[in-house]
CSV table of N, CA and C in Angstrom, one decimal:
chain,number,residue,atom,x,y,z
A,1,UNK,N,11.2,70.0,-9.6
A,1,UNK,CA,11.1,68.7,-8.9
A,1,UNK,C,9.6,68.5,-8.6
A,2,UNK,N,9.0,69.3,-8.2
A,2,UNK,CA,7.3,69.4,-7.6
A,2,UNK,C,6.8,68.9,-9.0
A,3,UNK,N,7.1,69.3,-10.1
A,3,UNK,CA,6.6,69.3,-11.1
A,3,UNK,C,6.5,67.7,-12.0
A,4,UNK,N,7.8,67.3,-11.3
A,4,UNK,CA,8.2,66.3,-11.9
A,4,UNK,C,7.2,64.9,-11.2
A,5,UNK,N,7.2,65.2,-9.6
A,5,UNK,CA,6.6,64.5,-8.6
A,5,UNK,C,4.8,64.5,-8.9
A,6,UNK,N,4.3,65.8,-9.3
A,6,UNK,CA,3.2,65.9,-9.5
A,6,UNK,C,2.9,65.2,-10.6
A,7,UNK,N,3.6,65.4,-11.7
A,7,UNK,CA,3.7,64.8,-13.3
A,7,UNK,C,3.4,63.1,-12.9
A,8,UNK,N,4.2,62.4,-12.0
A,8,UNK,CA,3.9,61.3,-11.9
A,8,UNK,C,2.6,60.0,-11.3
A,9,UNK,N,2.4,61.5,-10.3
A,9,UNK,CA,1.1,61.2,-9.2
A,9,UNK,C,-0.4,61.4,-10.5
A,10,UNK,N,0.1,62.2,-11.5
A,10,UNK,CA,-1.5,62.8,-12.3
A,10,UNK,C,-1.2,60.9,-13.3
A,11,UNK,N,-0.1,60.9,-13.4
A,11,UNK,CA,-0.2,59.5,-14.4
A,11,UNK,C,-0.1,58.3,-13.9
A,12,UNK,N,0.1,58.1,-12.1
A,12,UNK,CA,-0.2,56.9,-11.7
A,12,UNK,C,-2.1,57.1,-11.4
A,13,UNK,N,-2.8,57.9,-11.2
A,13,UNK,CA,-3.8,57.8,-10.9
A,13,UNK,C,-5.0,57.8,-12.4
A,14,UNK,N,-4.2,58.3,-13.6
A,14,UNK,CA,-4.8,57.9,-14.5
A,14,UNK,C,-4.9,56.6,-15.1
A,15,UNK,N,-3.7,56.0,-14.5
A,15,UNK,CA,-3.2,54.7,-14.8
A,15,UNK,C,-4.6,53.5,-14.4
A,16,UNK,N,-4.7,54.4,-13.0
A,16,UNK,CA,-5.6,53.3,-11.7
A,16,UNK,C,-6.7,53.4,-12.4
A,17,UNK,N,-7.2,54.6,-13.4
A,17,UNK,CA,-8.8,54.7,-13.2
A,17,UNK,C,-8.8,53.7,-14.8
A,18,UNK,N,-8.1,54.0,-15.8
A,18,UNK,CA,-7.6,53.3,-17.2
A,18,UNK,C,-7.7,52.2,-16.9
A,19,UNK,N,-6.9,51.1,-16.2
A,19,UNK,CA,-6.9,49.9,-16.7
A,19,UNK,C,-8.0,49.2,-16.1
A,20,UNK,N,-8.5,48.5,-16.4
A,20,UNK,CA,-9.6,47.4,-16.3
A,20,UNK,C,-9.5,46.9,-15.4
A,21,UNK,N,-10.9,46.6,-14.4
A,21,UNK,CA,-10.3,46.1,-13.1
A,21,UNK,C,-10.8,44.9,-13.2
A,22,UNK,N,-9.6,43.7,-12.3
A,22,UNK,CA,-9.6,42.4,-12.3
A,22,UNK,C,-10.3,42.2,-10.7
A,23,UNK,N,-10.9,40.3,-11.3
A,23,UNK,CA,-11.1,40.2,-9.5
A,23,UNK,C,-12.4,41.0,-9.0
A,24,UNK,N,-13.1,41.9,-9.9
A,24,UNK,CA,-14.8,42.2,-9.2
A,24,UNK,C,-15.3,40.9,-8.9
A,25,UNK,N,-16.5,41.3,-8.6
A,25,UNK,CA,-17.5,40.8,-7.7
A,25,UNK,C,-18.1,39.8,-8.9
A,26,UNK,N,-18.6,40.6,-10.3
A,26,UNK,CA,-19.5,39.7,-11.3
A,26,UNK,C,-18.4,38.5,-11.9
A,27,UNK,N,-16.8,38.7,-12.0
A,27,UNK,CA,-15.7,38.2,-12.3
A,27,UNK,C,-15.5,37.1,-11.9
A,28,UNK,N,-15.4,36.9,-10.2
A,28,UNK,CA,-15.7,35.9,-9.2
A,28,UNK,C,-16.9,35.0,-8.8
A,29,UNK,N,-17.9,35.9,-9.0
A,29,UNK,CA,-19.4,34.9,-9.4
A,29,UNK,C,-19.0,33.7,-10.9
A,30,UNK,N,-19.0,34.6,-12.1
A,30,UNK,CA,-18.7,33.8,-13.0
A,30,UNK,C,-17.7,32.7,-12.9
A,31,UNK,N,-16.7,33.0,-12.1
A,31,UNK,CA,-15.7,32.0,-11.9
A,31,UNK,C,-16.2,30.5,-11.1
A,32,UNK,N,-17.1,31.1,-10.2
A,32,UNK,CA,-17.4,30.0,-9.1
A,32,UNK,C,-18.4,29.3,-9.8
A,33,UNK,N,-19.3,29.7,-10.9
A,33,UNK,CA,-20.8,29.2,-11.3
A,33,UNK,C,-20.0,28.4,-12.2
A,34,UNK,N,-18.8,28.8,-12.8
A,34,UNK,CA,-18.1,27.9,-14.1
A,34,UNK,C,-17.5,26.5,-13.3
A,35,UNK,N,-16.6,26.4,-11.9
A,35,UNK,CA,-16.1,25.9,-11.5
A,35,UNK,C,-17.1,24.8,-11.0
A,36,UNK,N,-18.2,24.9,-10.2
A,36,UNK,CA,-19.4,24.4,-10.0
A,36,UNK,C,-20.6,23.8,-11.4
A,37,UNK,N,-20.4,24.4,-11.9
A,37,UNK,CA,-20.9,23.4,-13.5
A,37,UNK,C,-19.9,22.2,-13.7
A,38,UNK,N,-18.5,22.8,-13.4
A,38,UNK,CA,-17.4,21.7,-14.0
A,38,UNK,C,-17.6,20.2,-12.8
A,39,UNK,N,-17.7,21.1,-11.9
A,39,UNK,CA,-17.9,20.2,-10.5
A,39,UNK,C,-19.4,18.9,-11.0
A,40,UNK,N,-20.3,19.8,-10.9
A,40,UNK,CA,-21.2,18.8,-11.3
A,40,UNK,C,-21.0,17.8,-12.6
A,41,UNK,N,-20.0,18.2,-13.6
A,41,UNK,CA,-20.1,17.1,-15.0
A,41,UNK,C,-19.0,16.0,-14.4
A,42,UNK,N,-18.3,16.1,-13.9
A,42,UNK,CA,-17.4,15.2,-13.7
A,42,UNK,C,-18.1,14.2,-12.3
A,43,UNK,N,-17.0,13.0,-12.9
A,43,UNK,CA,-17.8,11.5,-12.1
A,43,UNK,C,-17.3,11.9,-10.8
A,44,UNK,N,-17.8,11.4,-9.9
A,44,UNK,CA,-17.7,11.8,-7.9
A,44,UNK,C,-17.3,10.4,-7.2
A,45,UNK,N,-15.8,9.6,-7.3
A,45,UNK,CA,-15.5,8.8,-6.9
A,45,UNK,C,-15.5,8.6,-5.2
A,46,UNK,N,-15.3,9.6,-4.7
A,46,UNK,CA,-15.5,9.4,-3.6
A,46,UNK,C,-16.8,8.6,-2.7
A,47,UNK,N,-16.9,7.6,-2.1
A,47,UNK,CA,-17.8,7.3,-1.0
A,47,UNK,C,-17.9,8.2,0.1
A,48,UNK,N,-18.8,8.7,0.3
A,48,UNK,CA,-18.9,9.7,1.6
A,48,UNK,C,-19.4,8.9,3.0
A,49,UNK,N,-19.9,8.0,2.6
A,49,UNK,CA,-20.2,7.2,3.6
A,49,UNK,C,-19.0,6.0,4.1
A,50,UNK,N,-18.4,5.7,3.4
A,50,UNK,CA,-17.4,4.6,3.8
A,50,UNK,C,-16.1,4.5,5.1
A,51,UNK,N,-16.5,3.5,5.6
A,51,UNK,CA,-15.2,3.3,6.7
A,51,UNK,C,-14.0,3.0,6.2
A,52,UNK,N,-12.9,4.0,5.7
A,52,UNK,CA,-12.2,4.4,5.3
A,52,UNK,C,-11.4,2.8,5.6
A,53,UNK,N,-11.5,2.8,7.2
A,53,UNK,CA,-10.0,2.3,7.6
A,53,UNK,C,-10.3,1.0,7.7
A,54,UNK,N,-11.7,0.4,7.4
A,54,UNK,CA,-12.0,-1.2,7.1
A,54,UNK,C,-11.9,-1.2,5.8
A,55,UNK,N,-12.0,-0.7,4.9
A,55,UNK,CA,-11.3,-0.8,3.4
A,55,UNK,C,-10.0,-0.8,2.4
A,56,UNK,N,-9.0,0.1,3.5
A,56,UNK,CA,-7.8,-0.1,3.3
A,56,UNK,C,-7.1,-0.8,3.6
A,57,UNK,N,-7.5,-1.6,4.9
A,57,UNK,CA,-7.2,-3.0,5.2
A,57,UNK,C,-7.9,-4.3,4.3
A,58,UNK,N,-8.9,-4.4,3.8
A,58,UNK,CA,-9.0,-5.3,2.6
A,58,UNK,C,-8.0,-5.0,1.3
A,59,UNK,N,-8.1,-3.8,1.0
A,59,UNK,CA,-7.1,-3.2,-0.1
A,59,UNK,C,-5.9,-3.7,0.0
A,60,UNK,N,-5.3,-3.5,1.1
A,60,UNK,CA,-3.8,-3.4,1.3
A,60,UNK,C,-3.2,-5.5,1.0
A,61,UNK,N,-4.5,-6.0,1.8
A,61,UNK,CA,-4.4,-7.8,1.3
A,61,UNK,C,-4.7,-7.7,0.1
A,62,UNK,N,-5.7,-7.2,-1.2
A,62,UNK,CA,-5.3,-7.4,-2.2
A,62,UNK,C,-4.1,-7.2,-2.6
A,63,UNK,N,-3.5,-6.0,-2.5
A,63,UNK,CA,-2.3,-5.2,-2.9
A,63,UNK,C,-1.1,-6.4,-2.7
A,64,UNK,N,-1.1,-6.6,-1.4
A,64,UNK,CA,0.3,-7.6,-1.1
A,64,UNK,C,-0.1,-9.3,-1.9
A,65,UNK,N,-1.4,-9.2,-2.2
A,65,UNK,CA,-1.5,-10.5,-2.9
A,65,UNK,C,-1.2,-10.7,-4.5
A,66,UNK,N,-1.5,-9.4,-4.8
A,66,UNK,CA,-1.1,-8.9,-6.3
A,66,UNK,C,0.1,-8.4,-6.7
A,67,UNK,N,0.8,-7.8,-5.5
A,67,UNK,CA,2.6,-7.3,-5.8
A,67,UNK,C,2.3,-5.9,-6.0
A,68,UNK,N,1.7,-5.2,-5.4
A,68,UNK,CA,1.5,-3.8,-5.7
A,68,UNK,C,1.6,-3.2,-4.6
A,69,UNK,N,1.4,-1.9,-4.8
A,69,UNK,CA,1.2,-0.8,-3.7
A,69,UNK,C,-0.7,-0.3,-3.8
A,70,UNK,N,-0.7,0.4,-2.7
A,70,UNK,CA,-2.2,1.0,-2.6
A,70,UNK,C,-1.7,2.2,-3.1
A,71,UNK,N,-2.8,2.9,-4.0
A,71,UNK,CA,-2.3,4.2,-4.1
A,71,UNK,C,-3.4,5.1,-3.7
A,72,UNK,N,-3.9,5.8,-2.8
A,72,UNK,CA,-4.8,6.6,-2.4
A,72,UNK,C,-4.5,8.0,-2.2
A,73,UNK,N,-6.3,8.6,-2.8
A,73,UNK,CA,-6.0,9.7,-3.2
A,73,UNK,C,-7.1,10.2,-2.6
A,74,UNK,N,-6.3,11.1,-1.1
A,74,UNK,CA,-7.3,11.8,-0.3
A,74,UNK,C,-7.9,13.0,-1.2
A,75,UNK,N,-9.0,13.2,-0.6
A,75,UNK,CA,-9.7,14.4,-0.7
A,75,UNK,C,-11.2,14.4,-0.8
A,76,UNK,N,-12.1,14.6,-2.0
A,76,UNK,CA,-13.8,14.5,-2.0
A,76,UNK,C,-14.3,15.0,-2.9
A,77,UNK,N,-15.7,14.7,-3.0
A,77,UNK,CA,-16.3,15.1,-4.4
A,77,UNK,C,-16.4,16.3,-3.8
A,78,UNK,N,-16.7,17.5,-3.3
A,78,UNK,CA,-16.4,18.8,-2.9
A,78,UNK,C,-15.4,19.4,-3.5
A,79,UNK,N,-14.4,18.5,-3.6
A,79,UNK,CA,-13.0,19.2,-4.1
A,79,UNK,C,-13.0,19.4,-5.7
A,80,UNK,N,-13.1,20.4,-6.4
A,80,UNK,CA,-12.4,20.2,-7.8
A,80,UNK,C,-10.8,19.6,-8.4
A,81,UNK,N,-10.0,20.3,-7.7
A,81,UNK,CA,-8.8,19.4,-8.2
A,81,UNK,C,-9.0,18.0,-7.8
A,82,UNK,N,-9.9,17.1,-6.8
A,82,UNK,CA,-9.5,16.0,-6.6
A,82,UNK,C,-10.2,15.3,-7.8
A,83,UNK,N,-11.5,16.2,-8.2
A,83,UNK,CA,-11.7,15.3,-9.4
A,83,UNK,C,-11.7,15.8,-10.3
A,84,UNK,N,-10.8,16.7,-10.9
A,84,UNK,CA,-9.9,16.3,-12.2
A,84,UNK,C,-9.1,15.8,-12.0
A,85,UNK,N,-8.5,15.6,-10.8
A,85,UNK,CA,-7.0,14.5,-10.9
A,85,UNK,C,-7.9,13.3,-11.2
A,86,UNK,N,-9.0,12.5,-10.6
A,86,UNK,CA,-9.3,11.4,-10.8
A,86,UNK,C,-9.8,11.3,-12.6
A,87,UNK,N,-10.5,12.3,-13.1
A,87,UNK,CA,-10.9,12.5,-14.3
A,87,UNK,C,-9.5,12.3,-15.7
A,88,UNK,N,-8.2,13.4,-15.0
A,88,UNK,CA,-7.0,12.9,-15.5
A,88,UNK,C,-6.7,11.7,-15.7
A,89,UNK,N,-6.9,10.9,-14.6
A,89,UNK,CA,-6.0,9.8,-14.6
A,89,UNK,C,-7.1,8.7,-15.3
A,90,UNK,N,-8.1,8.7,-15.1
A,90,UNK,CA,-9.2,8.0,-15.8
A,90,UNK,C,-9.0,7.8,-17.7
A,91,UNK,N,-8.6,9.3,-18.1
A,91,UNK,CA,-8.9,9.6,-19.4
A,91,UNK,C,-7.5,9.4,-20.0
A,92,UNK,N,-6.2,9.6,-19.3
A,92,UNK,CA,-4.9,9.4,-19.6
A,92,UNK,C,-4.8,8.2,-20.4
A,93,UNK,N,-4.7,7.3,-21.2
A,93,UNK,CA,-4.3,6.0,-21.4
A,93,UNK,C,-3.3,5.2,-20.8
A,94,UNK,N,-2.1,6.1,-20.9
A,94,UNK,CA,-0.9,5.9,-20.6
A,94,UNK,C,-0.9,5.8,-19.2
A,95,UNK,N,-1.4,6.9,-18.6
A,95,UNK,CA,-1.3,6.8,-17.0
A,95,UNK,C,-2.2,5.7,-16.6
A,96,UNK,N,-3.6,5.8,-17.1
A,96,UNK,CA,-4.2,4.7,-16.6
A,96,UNK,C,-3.5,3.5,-16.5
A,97,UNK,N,-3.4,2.7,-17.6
A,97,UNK,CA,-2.2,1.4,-17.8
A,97,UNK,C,-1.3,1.4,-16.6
A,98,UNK,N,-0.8,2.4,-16.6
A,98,UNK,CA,0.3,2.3,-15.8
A,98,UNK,C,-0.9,1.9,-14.0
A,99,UNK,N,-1.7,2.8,-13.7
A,99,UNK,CA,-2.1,2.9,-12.6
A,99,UNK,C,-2.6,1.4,-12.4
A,100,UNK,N,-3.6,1.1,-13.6
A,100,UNK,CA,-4.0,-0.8,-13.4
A,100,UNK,C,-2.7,-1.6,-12.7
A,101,UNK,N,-2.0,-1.4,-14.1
A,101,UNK,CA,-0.9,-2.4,-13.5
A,101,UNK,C,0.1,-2.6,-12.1
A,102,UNK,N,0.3,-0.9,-11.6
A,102,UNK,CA,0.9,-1.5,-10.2
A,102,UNK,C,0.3,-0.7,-9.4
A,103,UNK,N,-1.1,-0.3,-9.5
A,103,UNK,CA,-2.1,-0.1,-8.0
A,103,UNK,C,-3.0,-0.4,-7.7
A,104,UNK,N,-3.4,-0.6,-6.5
A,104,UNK,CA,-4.7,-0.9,-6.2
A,104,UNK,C,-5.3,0.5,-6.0
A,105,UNK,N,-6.1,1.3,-6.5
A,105,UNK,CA,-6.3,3.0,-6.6
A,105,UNK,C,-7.8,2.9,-5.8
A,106,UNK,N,-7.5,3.9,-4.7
A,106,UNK,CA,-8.2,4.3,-3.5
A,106,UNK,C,-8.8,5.4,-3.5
A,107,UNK,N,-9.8,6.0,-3.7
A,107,UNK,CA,-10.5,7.4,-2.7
A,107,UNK,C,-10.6,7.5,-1.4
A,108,UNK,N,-9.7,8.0,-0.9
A,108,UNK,CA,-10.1,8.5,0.7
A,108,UNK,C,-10.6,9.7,0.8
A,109,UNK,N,-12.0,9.6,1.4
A,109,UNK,CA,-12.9,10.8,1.6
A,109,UNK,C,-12.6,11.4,2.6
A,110,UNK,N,-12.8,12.4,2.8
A,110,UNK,CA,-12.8,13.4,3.6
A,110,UNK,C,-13.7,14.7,3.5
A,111,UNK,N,-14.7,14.8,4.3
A,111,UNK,CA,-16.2,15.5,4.7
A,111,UNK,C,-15.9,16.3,6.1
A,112,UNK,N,-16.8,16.7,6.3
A,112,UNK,CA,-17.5,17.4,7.4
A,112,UNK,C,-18.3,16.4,8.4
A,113,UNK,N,-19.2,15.4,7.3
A,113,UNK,CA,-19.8,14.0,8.2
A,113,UNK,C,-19.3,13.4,8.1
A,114,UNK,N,-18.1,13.3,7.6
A,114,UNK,CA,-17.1,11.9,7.5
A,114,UNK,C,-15.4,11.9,7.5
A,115,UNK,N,-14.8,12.5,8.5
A,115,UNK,CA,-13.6,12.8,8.7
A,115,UNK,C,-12.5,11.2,8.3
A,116,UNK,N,-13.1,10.5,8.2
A,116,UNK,CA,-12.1,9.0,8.3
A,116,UNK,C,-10.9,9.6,8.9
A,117,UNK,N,-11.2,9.8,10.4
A,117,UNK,CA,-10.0,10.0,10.9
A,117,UNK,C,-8.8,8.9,11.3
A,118,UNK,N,-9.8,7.9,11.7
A,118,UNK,CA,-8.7,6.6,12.1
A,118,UNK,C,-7.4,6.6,10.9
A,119,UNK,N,-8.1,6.3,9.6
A,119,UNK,CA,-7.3,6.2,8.2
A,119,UNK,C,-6.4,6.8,8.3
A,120,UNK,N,-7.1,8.6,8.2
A,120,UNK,CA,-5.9,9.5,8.1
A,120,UNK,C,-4.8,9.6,9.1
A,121,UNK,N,-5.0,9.4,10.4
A,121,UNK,CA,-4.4,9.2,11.8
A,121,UNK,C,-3.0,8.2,11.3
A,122,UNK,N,-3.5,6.9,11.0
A,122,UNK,CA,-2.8,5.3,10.4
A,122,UNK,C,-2.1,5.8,9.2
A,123,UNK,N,-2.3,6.2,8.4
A,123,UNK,CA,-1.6,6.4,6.8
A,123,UNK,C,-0.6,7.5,6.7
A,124,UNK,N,-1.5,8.5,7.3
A,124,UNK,CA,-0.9,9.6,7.0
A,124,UNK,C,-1.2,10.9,7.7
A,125,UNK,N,-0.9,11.3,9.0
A,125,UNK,CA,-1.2,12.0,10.3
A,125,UNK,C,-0.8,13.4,9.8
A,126,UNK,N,-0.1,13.5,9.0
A,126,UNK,CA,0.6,15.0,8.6
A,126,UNK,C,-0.2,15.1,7.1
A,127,UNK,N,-0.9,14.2,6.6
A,127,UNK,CA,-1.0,14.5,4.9
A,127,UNK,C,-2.1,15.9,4.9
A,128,UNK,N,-3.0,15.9,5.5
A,128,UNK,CA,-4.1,17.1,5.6
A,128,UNK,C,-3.5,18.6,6.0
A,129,UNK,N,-2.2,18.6,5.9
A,129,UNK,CA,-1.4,19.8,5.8
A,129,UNK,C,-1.1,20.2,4.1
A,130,UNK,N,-1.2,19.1,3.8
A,130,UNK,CA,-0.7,19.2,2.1
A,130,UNK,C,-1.6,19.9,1.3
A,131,UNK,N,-3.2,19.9,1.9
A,131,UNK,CA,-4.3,20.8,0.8
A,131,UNK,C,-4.7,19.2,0.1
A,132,UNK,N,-5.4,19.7,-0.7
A,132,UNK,CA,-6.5,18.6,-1.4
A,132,UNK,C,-6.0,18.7,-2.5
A,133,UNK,N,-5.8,17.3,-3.4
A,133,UNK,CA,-6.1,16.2,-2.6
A,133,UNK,C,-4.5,15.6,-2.6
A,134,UNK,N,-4.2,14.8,-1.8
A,134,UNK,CA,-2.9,14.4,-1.5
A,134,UNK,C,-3.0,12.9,-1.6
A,135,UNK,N,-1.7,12.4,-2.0
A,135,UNK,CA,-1.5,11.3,-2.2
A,135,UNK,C,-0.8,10.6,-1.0
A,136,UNK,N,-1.2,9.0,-1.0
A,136,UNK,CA,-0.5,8.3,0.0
A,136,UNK,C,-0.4,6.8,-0.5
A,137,UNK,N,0.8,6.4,-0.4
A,137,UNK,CA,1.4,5.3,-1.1
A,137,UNK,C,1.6,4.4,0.0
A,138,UNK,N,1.0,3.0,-0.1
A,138,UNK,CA,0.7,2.0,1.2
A,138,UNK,C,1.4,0.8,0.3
A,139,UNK,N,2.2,0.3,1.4
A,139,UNK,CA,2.6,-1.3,0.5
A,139,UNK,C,1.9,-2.1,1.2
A,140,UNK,N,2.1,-3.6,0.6
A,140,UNK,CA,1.2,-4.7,0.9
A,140,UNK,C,1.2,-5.3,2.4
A,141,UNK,N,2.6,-4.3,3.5
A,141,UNK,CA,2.5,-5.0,4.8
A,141,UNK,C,1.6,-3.8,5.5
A,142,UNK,N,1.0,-2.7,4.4
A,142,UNK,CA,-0.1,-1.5,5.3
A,142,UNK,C,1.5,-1.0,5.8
A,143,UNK,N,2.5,-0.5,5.3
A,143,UNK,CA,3.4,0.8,5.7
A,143,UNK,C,2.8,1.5,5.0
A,144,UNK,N,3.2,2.7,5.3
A,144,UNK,CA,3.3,4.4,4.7
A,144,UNK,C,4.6,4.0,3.6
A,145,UNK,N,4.7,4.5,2.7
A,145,UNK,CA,5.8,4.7,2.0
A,145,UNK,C,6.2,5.8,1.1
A,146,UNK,N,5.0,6.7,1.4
A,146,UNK,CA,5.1,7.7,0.7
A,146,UNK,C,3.7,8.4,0.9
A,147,UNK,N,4.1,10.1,0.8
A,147,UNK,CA,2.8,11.0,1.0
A,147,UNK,C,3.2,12.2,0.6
A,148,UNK,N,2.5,12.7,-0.8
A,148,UNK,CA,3.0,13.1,-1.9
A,148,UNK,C,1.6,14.4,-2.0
A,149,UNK,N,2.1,15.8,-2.0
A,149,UNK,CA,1.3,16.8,-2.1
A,149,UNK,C,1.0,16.7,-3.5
A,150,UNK,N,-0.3,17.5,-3.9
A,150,UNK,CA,-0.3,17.5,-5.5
A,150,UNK,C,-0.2,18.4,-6.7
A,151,UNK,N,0.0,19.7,-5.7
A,151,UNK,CA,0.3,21.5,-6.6
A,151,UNK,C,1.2,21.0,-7.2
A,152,UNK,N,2.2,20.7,-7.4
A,152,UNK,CA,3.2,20.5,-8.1
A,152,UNK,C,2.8,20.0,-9.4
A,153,UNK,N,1.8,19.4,-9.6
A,153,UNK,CA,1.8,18.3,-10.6
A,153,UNK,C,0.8,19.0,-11.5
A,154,UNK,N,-0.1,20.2,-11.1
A,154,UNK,CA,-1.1,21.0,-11.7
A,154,UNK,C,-0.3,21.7,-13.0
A,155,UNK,N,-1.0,21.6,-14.0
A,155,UNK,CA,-0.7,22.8,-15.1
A,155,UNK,C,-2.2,23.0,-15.5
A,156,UNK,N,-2.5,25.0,-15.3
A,156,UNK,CA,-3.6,25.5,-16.3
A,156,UNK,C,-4.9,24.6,-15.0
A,157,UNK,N,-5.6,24.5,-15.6
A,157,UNK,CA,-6.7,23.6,-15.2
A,157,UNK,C,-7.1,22.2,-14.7
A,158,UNK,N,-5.6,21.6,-15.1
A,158,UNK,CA,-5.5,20.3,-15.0
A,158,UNK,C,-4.3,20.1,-14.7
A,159,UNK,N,-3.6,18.8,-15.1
A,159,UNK,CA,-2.7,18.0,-14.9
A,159,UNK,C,-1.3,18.1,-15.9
A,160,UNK,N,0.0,18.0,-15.7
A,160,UNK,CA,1.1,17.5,-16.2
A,160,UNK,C,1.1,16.3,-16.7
A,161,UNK,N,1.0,15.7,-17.7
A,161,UNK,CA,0.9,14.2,-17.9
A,161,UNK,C,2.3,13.9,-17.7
A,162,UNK,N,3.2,14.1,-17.9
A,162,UNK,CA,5.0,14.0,-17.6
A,162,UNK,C,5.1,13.6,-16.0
A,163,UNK,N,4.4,14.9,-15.5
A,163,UNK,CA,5.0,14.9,-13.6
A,163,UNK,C,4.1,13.6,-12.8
A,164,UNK,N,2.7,13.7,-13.9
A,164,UNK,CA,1.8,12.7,-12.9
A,164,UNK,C,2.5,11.0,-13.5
A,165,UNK,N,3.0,11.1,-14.6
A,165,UNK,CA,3.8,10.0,-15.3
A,165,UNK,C,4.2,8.9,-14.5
A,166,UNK,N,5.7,10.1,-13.7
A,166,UNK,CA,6.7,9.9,-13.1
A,166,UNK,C,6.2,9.8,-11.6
A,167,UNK,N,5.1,10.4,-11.3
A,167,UNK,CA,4.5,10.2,-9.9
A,167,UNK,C,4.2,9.0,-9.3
A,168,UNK,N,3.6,8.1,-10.4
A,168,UNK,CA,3.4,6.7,-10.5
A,168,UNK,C,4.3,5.8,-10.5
A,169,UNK,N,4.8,6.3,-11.2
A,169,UNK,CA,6.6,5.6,-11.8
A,169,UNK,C,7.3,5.1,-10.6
A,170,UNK,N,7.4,6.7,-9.8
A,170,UNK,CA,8.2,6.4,-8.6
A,170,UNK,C,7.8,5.6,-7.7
A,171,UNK,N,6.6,5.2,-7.3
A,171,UNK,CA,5.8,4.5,-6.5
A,171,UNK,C,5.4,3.3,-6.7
A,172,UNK,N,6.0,3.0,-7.8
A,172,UNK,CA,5.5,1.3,-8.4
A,172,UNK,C,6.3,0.2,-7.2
A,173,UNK,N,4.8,-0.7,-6.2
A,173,UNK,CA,5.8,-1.9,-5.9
A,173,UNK,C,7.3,-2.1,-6.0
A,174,UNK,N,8.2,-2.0,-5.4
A,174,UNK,CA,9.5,-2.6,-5.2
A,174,UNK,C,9.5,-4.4,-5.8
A,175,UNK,N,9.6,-4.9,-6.4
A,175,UNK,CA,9.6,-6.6,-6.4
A,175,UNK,C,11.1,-7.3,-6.2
């Protein structure tokens, strides 16, 4: 038995020193310099300066004047997922089309100098539990009608064109 116990201890620790270790220090650098290059090539929709919640009220009168919904998409140019979601949805054909036709499509920023808290308070008081960046679906009388986290919709690097498809889909104006 000692033998058998020892046998195992000499091959889990050759194991430890054998495989290749994940997650160092130079692994993590590389990761973040990669992530921050990506960050800088992609377009930065967000306004960092803007009064959130005097814009969504002009938006929300185009919206009900057009038969749409607002579709806004919290988060910031700081954020990488929020802009590949916006870079997704830009380069999609299909989703774009779809987005022209029944949204009026919104960046709500969110900073350190620029909390738009009134906005988020009015739209969506619980959505900044969801992580970055999160969706919020406004009809044309300025209700909430939806606030939509967005891990779900991530594959790999990017996006589901299927889930973010149907994301839209579901949120099209009522007429």
């Amino acid at each position: 038995m000692k033998k058998l116990i020892l046998s195992a201890l000499l091959f889990t620790a050759t194991l430890t020193f054998a495989l290749p270790k994940t997650g160092n220090k130079v692994e993590k650098t590389a990761v973040k310099e990669a992530v921050q290059q990506e960050k800088e090539a992609l377009p930065k929709p967000y306004d960092e300066l803007e009064d959130a919640d005097a814009k969504l009220t002009k938006l929300i009168a185009q919206a009900k004047k057009e038969g749409k919904n607002v579709f806004v998409q919290a988060g910031g140019n700081w954020c990488i997922w929020c802009l590949r979601f916006n870079d997704f949805v830009q380069k999609d054909k299909d989703i774009k089309t779809i987005v022209d036709k029944n949204f009026v499509y919104y960046h709500l920023n969110y900073t350190a100098k620029n909390k738009n808290a009134k906005a988020f308070e009015k739209y969506a008081p619980e959505g900044q539990k969801l992580g970055y960046p999160f969706f919020i679906v406004i009809n044309g009388q300025g209700k909430t009608t939806n606030v939509i986290a967005s891990g779900d919709l991530e594959s790999g690097k990017s996006y589901d064109v299927a889930k973010v498809k149907k994301l839209f889909l579901d949120n099209v104006a009522k007429k």
